[in-house]
PDB file of C-alpha atoms in Angstrom:
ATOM      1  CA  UNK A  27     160.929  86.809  90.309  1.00  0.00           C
ATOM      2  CA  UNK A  28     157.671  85.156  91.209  1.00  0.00           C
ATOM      3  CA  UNK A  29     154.912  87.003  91.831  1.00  0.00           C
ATOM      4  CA  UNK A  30     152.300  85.308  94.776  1.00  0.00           C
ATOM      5  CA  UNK A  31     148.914  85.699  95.106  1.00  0.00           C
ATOM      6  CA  UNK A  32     149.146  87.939  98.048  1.00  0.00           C
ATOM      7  CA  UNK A  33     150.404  90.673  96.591  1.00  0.00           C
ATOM      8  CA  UNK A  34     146.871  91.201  95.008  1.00  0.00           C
ATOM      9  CA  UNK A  35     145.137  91.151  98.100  1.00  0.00           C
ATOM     10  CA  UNK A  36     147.999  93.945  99.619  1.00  0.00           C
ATOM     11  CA  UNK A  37     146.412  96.521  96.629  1.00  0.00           C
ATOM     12  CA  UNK A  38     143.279  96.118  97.623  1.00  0.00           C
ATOM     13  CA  UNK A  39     141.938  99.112 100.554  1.00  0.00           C
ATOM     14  CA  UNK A  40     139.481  97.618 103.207  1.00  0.00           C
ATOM     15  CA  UNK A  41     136.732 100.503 104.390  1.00  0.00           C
ATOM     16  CA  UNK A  42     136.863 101.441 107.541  1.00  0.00           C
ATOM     17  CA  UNK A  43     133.751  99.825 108.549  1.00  0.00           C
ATOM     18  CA  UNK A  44     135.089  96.136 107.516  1.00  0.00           C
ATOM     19  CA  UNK A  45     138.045  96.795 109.402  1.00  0.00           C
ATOM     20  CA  UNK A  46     136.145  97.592 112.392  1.00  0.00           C
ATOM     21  CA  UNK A  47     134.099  94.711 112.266  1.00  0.00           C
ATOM     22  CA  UNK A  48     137.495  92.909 111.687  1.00  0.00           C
ATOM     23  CA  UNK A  49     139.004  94.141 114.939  1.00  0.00           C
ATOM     24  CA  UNK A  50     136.235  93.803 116.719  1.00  0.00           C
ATOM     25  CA  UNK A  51     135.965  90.141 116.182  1.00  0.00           C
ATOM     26  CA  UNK A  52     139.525  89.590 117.053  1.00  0.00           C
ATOM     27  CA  UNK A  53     139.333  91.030 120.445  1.00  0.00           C
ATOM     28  CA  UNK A  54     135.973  88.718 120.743  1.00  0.00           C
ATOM     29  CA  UNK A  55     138.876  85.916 119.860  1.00  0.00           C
ATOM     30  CA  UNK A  56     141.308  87.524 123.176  1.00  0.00           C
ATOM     31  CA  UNK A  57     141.382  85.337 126.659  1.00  0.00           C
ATOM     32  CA  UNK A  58     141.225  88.292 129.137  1.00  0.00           C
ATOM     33  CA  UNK A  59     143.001  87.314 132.228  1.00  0.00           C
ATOM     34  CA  UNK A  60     141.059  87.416 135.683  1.00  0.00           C
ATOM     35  CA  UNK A  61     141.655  89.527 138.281  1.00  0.00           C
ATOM     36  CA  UNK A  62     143.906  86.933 140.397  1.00  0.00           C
ATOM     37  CA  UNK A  63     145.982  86.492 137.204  1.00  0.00           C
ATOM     38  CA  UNK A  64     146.521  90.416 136.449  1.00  0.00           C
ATOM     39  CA  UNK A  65     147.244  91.157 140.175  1.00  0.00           C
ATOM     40  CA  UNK A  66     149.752  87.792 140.127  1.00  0.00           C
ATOM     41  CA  UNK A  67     151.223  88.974 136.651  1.00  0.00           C
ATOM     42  CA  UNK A  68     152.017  92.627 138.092  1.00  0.00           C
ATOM     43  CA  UNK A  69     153.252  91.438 141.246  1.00  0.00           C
ATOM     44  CA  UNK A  70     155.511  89.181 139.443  1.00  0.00           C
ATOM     45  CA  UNK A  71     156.702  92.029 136.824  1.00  0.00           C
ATOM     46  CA  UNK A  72     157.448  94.207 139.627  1.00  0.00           C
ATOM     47  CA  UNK A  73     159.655  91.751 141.513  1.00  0.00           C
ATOM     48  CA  UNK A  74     161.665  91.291 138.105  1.00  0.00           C
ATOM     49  CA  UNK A  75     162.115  94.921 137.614  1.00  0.00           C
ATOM     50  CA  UNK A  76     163.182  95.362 141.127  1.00  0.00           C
ATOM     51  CA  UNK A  77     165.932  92.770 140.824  1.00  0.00           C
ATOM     52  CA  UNK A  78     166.691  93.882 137.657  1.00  0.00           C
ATOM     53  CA  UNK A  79     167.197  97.825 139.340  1.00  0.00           C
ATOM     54  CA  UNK A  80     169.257  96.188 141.677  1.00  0.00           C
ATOM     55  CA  UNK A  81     172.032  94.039 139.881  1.00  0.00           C
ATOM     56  CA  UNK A  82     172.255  96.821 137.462  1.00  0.00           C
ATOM     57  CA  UNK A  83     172.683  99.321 140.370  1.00  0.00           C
ATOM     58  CA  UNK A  84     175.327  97.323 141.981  1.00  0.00           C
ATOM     59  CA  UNK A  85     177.299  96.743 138.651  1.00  0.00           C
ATOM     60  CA  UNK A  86     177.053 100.671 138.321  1.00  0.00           C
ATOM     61  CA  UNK A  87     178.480 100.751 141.479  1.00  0.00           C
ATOM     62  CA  UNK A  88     181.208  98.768 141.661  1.00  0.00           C
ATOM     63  CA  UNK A  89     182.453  99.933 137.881  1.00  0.00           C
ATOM     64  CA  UNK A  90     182.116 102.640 139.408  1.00  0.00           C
ATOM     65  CA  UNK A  91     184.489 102.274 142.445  1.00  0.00           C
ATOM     66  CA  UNK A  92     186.714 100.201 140.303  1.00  0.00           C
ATOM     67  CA  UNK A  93     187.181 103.300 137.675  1.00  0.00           C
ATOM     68  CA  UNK A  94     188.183 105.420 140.758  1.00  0.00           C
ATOM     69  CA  UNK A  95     190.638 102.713 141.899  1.00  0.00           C
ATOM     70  CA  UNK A  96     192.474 102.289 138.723  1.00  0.00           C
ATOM     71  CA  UNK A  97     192.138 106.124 137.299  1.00  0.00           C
ATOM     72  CA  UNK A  98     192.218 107.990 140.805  1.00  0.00           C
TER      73      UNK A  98
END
């Protein structure tokens, strides 16, 4: 087995402080929606889960009816 260079980097520990500084500057990195876009976006998540709720609800449903019909 080869060994990789990145398994040296895994052993070393990174103080807290550097890994704050690391987050930090990755959420500087992070394209925050707008307001529009997070109002569209839940709208649009909501609609899904509805129709989602629904076809699964109706499948319940007519199982269901069907397991009655064949086992009543």
């Amino acid at each position: 087995m080869s060994t990789s260079g990145g398994s040296q980097s895994r052993d070393r520990r990174t103080s807290p402080a550097t890994f704050y500084r690391q987050v930090v500057a990755e959420l500087r990195k992070v394209v925050w929606p707008t307001q529009e876009q997070l109002v569209t976006y839940f709208i649009v998540v909501l609609v899904f889960v509805a129709v989602v709720m629904t076809v699964v609800s109706l499948l319940d449903l007519g199982f269901g009816k069907l397991i009655f019909a064949v086992f009543g």
